[in-house]
mmCIF file of C-alpha atoms in Angstrom:
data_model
loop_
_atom_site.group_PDB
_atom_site.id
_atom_site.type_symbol
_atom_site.label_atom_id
_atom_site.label_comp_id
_atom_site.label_asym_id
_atom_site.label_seq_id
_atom_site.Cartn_x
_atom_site.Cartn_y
_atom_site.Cartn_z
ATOM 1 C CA UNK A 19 151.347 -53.677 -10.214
ATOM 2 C CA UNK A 20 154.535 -52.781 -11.406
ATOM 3 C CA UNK A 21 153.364 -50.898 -15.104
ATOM 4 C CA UNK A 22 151.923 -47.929 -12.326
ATOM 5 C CA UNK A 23 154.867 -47.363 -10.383
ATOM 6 C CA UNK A 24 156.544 -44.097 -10.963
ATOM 7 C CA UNK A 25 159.163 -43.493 -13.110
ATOM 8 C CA UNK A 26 162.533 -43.679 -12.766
ATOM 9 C CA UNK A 27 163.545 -40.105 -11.996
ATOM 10 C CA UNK A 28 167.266 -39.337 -11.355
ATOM 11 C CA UNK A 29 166.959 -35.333 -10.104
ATOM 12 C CA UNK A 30 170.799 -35.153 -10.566
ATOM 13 C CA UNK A 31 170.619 -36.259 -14.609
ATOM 14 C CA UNK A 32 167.870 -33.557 -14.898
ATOM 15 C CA UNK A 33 169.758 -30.273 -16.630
ATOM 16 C CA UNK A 34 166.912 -27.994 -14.915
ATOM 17 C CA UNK A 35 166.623 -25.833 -11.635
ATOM 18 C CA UNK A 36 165.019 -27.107 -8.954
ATOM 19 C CA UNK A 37 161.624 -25.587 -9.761
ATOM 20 C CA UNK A 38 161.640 -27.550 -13.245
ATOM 21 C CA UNK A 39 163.270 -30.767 -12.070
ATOM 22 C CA UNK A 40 160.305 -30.780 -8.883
ATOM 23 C CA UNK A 41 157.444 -30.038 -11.590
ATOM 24 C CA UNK A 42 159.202 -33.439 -13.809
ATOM 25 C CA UNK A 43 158.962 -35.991 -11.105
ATOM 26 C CA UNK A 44 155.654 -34.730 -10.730
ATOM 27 C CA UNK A 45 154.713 -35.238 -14.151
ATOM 28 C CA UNK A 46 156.134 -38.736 -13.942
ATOM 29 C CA UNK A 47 153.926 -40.193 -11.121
ATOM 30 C CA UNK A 48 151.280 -38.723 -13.057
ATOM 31 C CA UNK A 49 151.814 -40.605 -16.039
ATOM 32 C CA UNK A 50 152.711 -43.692 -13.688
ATOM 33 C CA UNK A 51 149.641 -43.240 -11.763
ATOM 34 C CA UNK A 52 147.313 -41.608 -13.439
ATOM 35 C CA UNK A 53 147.965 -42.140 -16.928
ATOM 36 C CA UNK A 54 149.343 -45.610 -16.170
ATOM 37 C CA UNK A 55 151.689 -45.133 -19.383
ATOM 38 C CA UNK A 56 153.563 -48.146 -19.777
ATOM 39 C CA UNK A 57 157.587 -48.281 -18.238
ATOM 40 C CA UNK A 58 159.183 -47.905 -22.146
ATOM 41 C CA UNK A 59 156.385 -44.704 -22.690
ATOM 42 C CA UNK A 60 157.621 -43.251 -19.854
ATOM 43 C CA UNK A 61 161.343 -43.945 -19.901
ATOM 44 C CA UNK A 62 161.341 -42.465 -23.318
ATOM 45 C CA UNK A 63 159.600 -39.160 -22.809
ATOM 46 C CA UNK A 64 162.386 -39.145 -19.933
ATOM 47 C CA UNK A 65 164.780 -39.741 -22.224
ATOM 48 C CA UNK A 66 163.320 -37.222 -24.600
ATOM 49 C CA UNK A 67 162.725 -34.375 -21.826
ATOM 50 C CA UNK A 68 166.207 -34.922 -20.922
ATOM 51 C CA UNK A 69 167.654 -34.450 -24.702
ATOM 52 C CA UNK A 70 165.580 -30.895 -24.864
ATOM 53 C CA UNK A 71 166.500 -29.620 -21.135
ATOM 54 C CA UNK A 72 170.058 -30.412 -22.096
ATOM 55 C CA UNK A 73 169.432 -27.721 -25.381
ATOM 56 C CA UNK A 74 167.416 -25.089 -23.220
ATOM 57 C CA UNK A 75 170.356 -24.815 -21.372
ATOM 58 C CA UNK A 76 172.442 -24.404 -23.188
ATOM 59 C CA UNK A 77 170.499 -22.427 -25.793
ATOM 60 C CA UNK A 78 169.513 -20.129 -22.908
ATOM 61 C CA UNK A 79 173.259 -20.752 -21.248
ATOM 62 C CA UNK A 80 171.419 -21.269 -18.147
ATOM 63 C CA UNK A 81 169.885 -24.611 -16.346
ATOM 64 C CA UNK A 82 166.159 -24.015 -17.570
ATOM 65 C CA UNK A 83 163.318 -23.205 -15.092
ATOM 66 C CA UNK A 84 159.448 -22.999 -15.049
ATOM 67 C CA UNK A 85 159.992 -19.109 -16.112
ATOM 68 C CA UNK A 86 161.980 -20.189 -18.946
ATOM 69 C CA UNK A 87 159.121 -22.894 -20.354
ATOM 70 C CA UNK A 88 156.777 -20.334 -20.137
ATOM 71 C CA UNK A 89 158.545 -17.830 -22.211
ATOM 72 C CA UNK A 90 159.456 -20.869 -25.090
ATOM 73 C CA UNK A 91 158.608 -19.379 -28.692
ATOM 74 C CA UNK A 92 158.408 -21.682 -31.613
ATOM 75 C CA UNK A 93 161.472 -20.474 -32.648
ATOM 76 C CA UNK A 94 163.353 -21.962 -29.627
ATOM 77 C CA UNK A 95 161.516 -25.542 -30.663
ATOM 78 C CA UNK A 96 162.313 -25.589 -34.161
ATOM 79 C CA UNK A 97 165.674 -24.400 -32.753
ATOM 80 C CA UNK A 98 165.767 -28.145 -30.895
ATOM 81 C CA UNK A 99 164.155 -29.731 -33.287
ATOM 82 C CA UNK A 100 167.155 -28.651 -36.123
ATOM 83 C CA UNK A 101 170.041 -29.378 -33.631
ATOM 84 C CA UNK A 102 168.201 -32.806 -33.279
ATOM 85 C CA UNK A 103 168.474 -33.421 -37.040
ATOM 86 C CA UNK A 104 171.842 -31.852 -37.434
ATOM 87 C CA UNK A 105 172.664 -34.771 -34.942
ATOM 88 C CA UNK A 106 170.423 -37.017 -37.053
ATOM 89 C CA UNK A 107 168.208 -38.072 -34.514
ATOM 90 C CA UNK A 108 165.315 -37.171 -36.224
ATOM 91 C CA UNK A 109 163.146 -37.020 -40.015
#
């Protein structure tokens, strides 16, 4: 059935070290699998992911990693979430 396959992963797109990019496409045959979240649900929390691993690094000037979730404050989301509405990409 093709709404359960996993999602389209590209490791390479990912801005995040290889512990981060490995936990991803594991979250994304989860939601494929498990969750069997449709092809446009999943392609745009990809999408989205993508947007905020792109600011974590460079807000932290590094590729992000598992440590570097962990340690997220609010600050560093409302931090996103401003540079997204700077770019007017969101309300």
């Amino acid at each position: 059935m093709a709404g359960a396959r996993a999602a389209r992963v590209n490791p390479a797109a990912l801005n995040a070290a290889p512990d981060l990019t490995a936990a991803v496409e594991a979250w994304t045959r989860w939601l494929a699998q498990e969750r069997r979240a449709a092809r446009h649900t999943r392609d745009a929390y990809a999408c989205d992911l993508g947007k905020f691993l792109s600011f974590l690094s460079e807000h932290f000037g590094e590729q992000p990693n598992l440590a570097a979730l962990d340690s997220l404050r609010p600050t560093d989301l409302r931090a996103f979430l401003a540079a997204e509405q700077r770019r007017g990409l969101c309300a």
